[in-house]
Amino acid sequence: MSQEARPEAPSPLDTLAIAERAVALAEAAGGTEVEALVSDERAQLTRFANSEIHQNVAETNGSINLRVAIGKRVGVASSNRLDEEGLRWLAETATAIARNSAELEDWGGLPEPTPISEIATAWSDGTAGATPEMRAEGVRAVIAAADAAGVRAFGSFSTAAEHLAVANSKGIRAMQRRTTAQLLTVHMGPDGGNGYSEQASVDATTIDAAAVGRDAAEKARASATPQSVDPGDWTVVLEEPAVVDILSMLAYMGFSALAVQEERSFAEPDKVVGSELVTIVDDATEPGALPMAFDYEGVAKQRVVLIERGVCRDVVYDAQTAARGGVTSTGHGLPAPNSYGPFPLNMVMSAGATSRDALVGEMERGLLVTRFHYTNPVHPKLAIVTGMTRDGTFLVKDGRIVGPVRNLRFTQSYLGALAGVVAVGSERRTLRGDFGGVLVPAVRIEGWTFTGATEH
Amino acid sequence: MRDLSDRSLDTAVQLGASYADVRVVHRRDESIAVKSGRVEGVAAGESEGFGVRVLVDGAWGFASSSRLATAEADRVAADAVRIARASATALRHRVRLDDRPRAHGTYETPIEEDPFAVPLEAKIDHLLAADEAARTVDGVAFTETRYDAQRETRTFGATDGSWTEQTFTHVGAGIEVNAIEGDDHQRRTYPDADGGPFKAAGYEYVRGLDLVGRSGPLAEEAVALLSAPQCPSGRFTIILDPSQLYMQIHESCGHPTELDRVYGTEASYAGTSFLTTDKLDEGFRYGSDLVDLVADATAPGGMGTFGWDDEGVAAQQVPLVQSGIFVGYLSSRETAPRIGRQSGGAMRADGWNRIPLIRMTNVNLLPKPGLSLDDIVASTDDGLYLASNRSWSIDDRRLNFQFATEVAYEIKGGKKGRLFKNPTYTGITYEFWRSLDAVGDASSYVMLGTPNCGKGEPGQGGHVGHGCSGARFRDVQVGVGKW
């Protein structure tokens, strides 16, 4: 092959046709209910450390997940062989599993078709066409900002495009395409200062790499030579990346119908869990939450109010938990088999009335926290979580940042944190949570419990 | 596979790569989940594809595809070269790899009973029986019993002529019992949460777990925890059962000895490490004299056991800590030369579509002759025995950690007594390991580990092993937070 040769990327798969073919094969093999989920994903990530690109990757993957029920016996098989031979193997395998499985007594059946509206804002040609040169250009802009501040840059710039289709034997024919892009960086200075910044978007071309670099650089410089403060109860201003962790953890621990049905959730209808300033919904049509039209069972996404003015309202359902609960799916199913249950993938927290400056400016004494690190539930039903601060923690006195502090460990009920919210920022940012897009403001919380400290 | 691999390598070299390697991976897995007597999920899966890694102008590029075809080999190799050239536009140090012998050969996980050959109905019945045994106990809210198996075949070829073929079989099974009363939720698992730990073994490992026999007592303990007192706060002597000690090793020994972390290449995601290279030079005291840690990619049964790593470096035993002194890292062909050493063979990739990263192999705390774990308990006047990990967290330099376990047993006068619920403990890594004053002998040594070690962007899950026998630590802060 000559150096000039540039083989073209393979054309997008006809995901819906593959799904329909798999359904037909599985029905022919004896499945009484069949569902096929087909994904065609092109994902790339350029990673940098010490202000140079050190890892740079791309993948092309088509995959299929086939769920087959024979009566109440259910089997699932998955593969990334999408040719006729592969689909036949898949249909036979899933059907054989179903035939040899035990009955699921309360099997609720596959979902029925729901009207699905295309979400045009979920796709960007700019992201789908992103090149390694484009990502490298963005990385160089981040590094330039670090160089200008005398710090080093560590982070990643990722782009992804996915075509997704679901077909089932009850008539669901759903197809969507989505793109996501994320640029994040930790800038690290010579005197122990760290700063974090991130932008996420459907459209990679809207990400301002230089601005991300400048934000992180400014914070890294400001957090140099941190001092120790004692753990204890503090008033904190949590910036958006830290707030994302709270929402993601609460989703993990309690916003799922299965968690409620198994009695491991904190969520109960009309239970007061937060201050009146806290409203959280899952809204997959919200452009800022990296939208999607339907879930992995092909059910249209519904807007679900999780917490309204501090009061628990509802949780999210997939087909199986909806059948158990005598309701309809809210469109929050994950790929089968899924013993964990449904999940909110597009959470949005309502903005408040407090400006970014006032969140800190109205704090008499407290800490400004950029983000958390390695959080983990200690007691899920009480929503007690432990974790560390990182990449920019500052002491605030009389409304002014007076200096950086070393990182602290917290052991804190996230429900208690919602109850302690006294101010919510008027601006919101789109960030990537553990499993989807999240649109959140910064918040001020009273009584945040830090339980330990580290050396940096 | 050989043809596709050779084609990828040839194309990469023609387009300017000074080095290239290619892995073709086929992964097959099977899982069964039983929840409260219901067979909630039975699944089989396969994934195959290839990944091409190239060095061009001293910079890395990687591309991968699930389409195993000659034309795709050309496209993917060309894409990897193009990506590497883009990397070179933001490069400050050209990558240099250490020399290693050309890799040739085959490796296969030794197993006695092929887990994929055991009839599905038999495996389901096994889980249902264990689940049923747990649910006969009054007060159980819900149960989950799991089985997982994975087989991966992996070829590795490189432009230096290396070619290896390896097949790995890993299995895991376990039961989780939950008891709930009001806002209280207690859990007991065996042998570990999330259906683990896995082992590099066949179905004989699952049969040997005695899930059915262990379920009833486990359920009784989960229910008993609801009425158990809250674990006290204060400074205590603690003994860590292997079911917790392996996680302590994982987080505070394994991860900080990854040399890529030390050099900052994981900084933006999982963080860095306090074990900087100056500490290697100075002979930093990591733990007490009783602490001997080794990364052993040859350990029987370990999920980190292989013939060659994903750079073609042969499996080996690498001392990390000897008699409490920090002596070595988990390393790669790129990082090891920077400390004047050869690669320790720790580069491992999660499937065909990920690059190899420095990963733990089997990071083991070696047993010490003299005291069995029971002897250690018997020689403890006042303390706590902590078992079964429930929660884990450690800071971005691997210093400040906090763990929760499912259960604590009070120790008084050398005997284990009443239960405490919600135990937590916290500390600073090197202070904690320096406080170790007893390690169990080989009689309680077990190979545990996790199939879910997260690292890298895009994310990768790692199968890593940890052998340990239990150990005692003095003056540890127990009981954190408000309950």
PDB file of C-alpha atoms in Angstrom, chain B residues 37-38 42 51 53 57 59 89 105 123 179 247-248 294 299 319 342 350 353 371 377 392 397 446 449 460-461 469 479:
ATOM      1  CA  GLY B  37     -35.407 -17.540  43.218  1.00  0.00           C
ATOM      2  CA  ARG B  38     -36.047 -16.023  39.795  1.00  0.00           C
ATOM      3  CA  VAL B  42     -29.012 -16.027  31.302  1.00  0.00           C
ATOM      4  CA  GLY B  51      -6.205  -3.965  17.242  1.00  0.00           C
ATOM      5  CA  ARG B  53      -0.623  -0.477  17.635  1.00  0.00           C
ATOM      6  CA  ASP B  57       8.147   9.147  14.429  1.00  0.00           C
ATOM      7  CA  ALA B  59       4.605   8.530  18.666  1.00  0.00           C
ATOM      8  CA  THR B  89       2.247  16.916  16.456  1.00  0.00           C
ATOM      9  CA  GLY B 105       4.846 -20.042  21.974  1.00  0.00           C
ATOM     10  CA  LYS B 123     -25.476 -24.543  36.355  1.00  0.00           C
ATOM     11  CA  ALA B 179     -31.575  -8.039  54.886  1.00  0.00           C
ATOM     12  CA  MET B 247      -8.903  -5.276  48.310  1.00  0.00           C
ATOM     13  CA  GLN B 248      -6.553  -3.395  50.628  1.00  0.00           C
ATOM     14  CA  VAL B 294       5.327  -9.670  44.687  1.00  0.00           C
ATOM     15  CA  ALA B 299       0.802 -17.853  40.161  1.00  0.00           C
ATOM     16  CA  PRO B 319       9.278  -8.111  43.786  1.00  0.00           C
ATOM     17  CA  GLN B 342      13.732  -4.264  31.780  1.00  0.00           C
ATOM     18  CA  ASP B 350      -9.069  -5.452  27.838  1.00  0.00           C
ATOM     19  CA  ASN B 353     -10.375  -2.671  20.962  1.00  0.00           C
ATOM     20  CA  LEU B 371       1.230 -18.061  62.938  1.00  0.00           C
ATOM     21  CA  VAL B 377      -6.790 -14.095  66.475  1.00  0.00           C
ATOM     22  CA  TRP B 392     -13.517   1.165  48.879  1.00  0.00           C
ATOM     23  CA  ARG B 397      -2.063   9.510  44.933  1.00  0.00           C
ATOM     24  CA  VAL B 446      -5.994 -17.951  49.068  1.00  0.00           C
ATOM     25  CA  GLY B 449      -8.922 -10.860  42.995  1.00  0.00           C
ATOM     26  CA  GLN B 460     -10.843  -0.833  30.551  1.00  0.00           C
ATOM     27  CA  GLY B 461     -11.733  -3.582  33.004  1.00  0.00           C
ATOM     28  CA  SER B 469      -3.576 -15.106  54.034  1.00  0.00           C
ATOM     29  CA  GLY B 479     -15.575   3.916  62.632  1.00  0.00           C
TER      30      GLY B 479
END
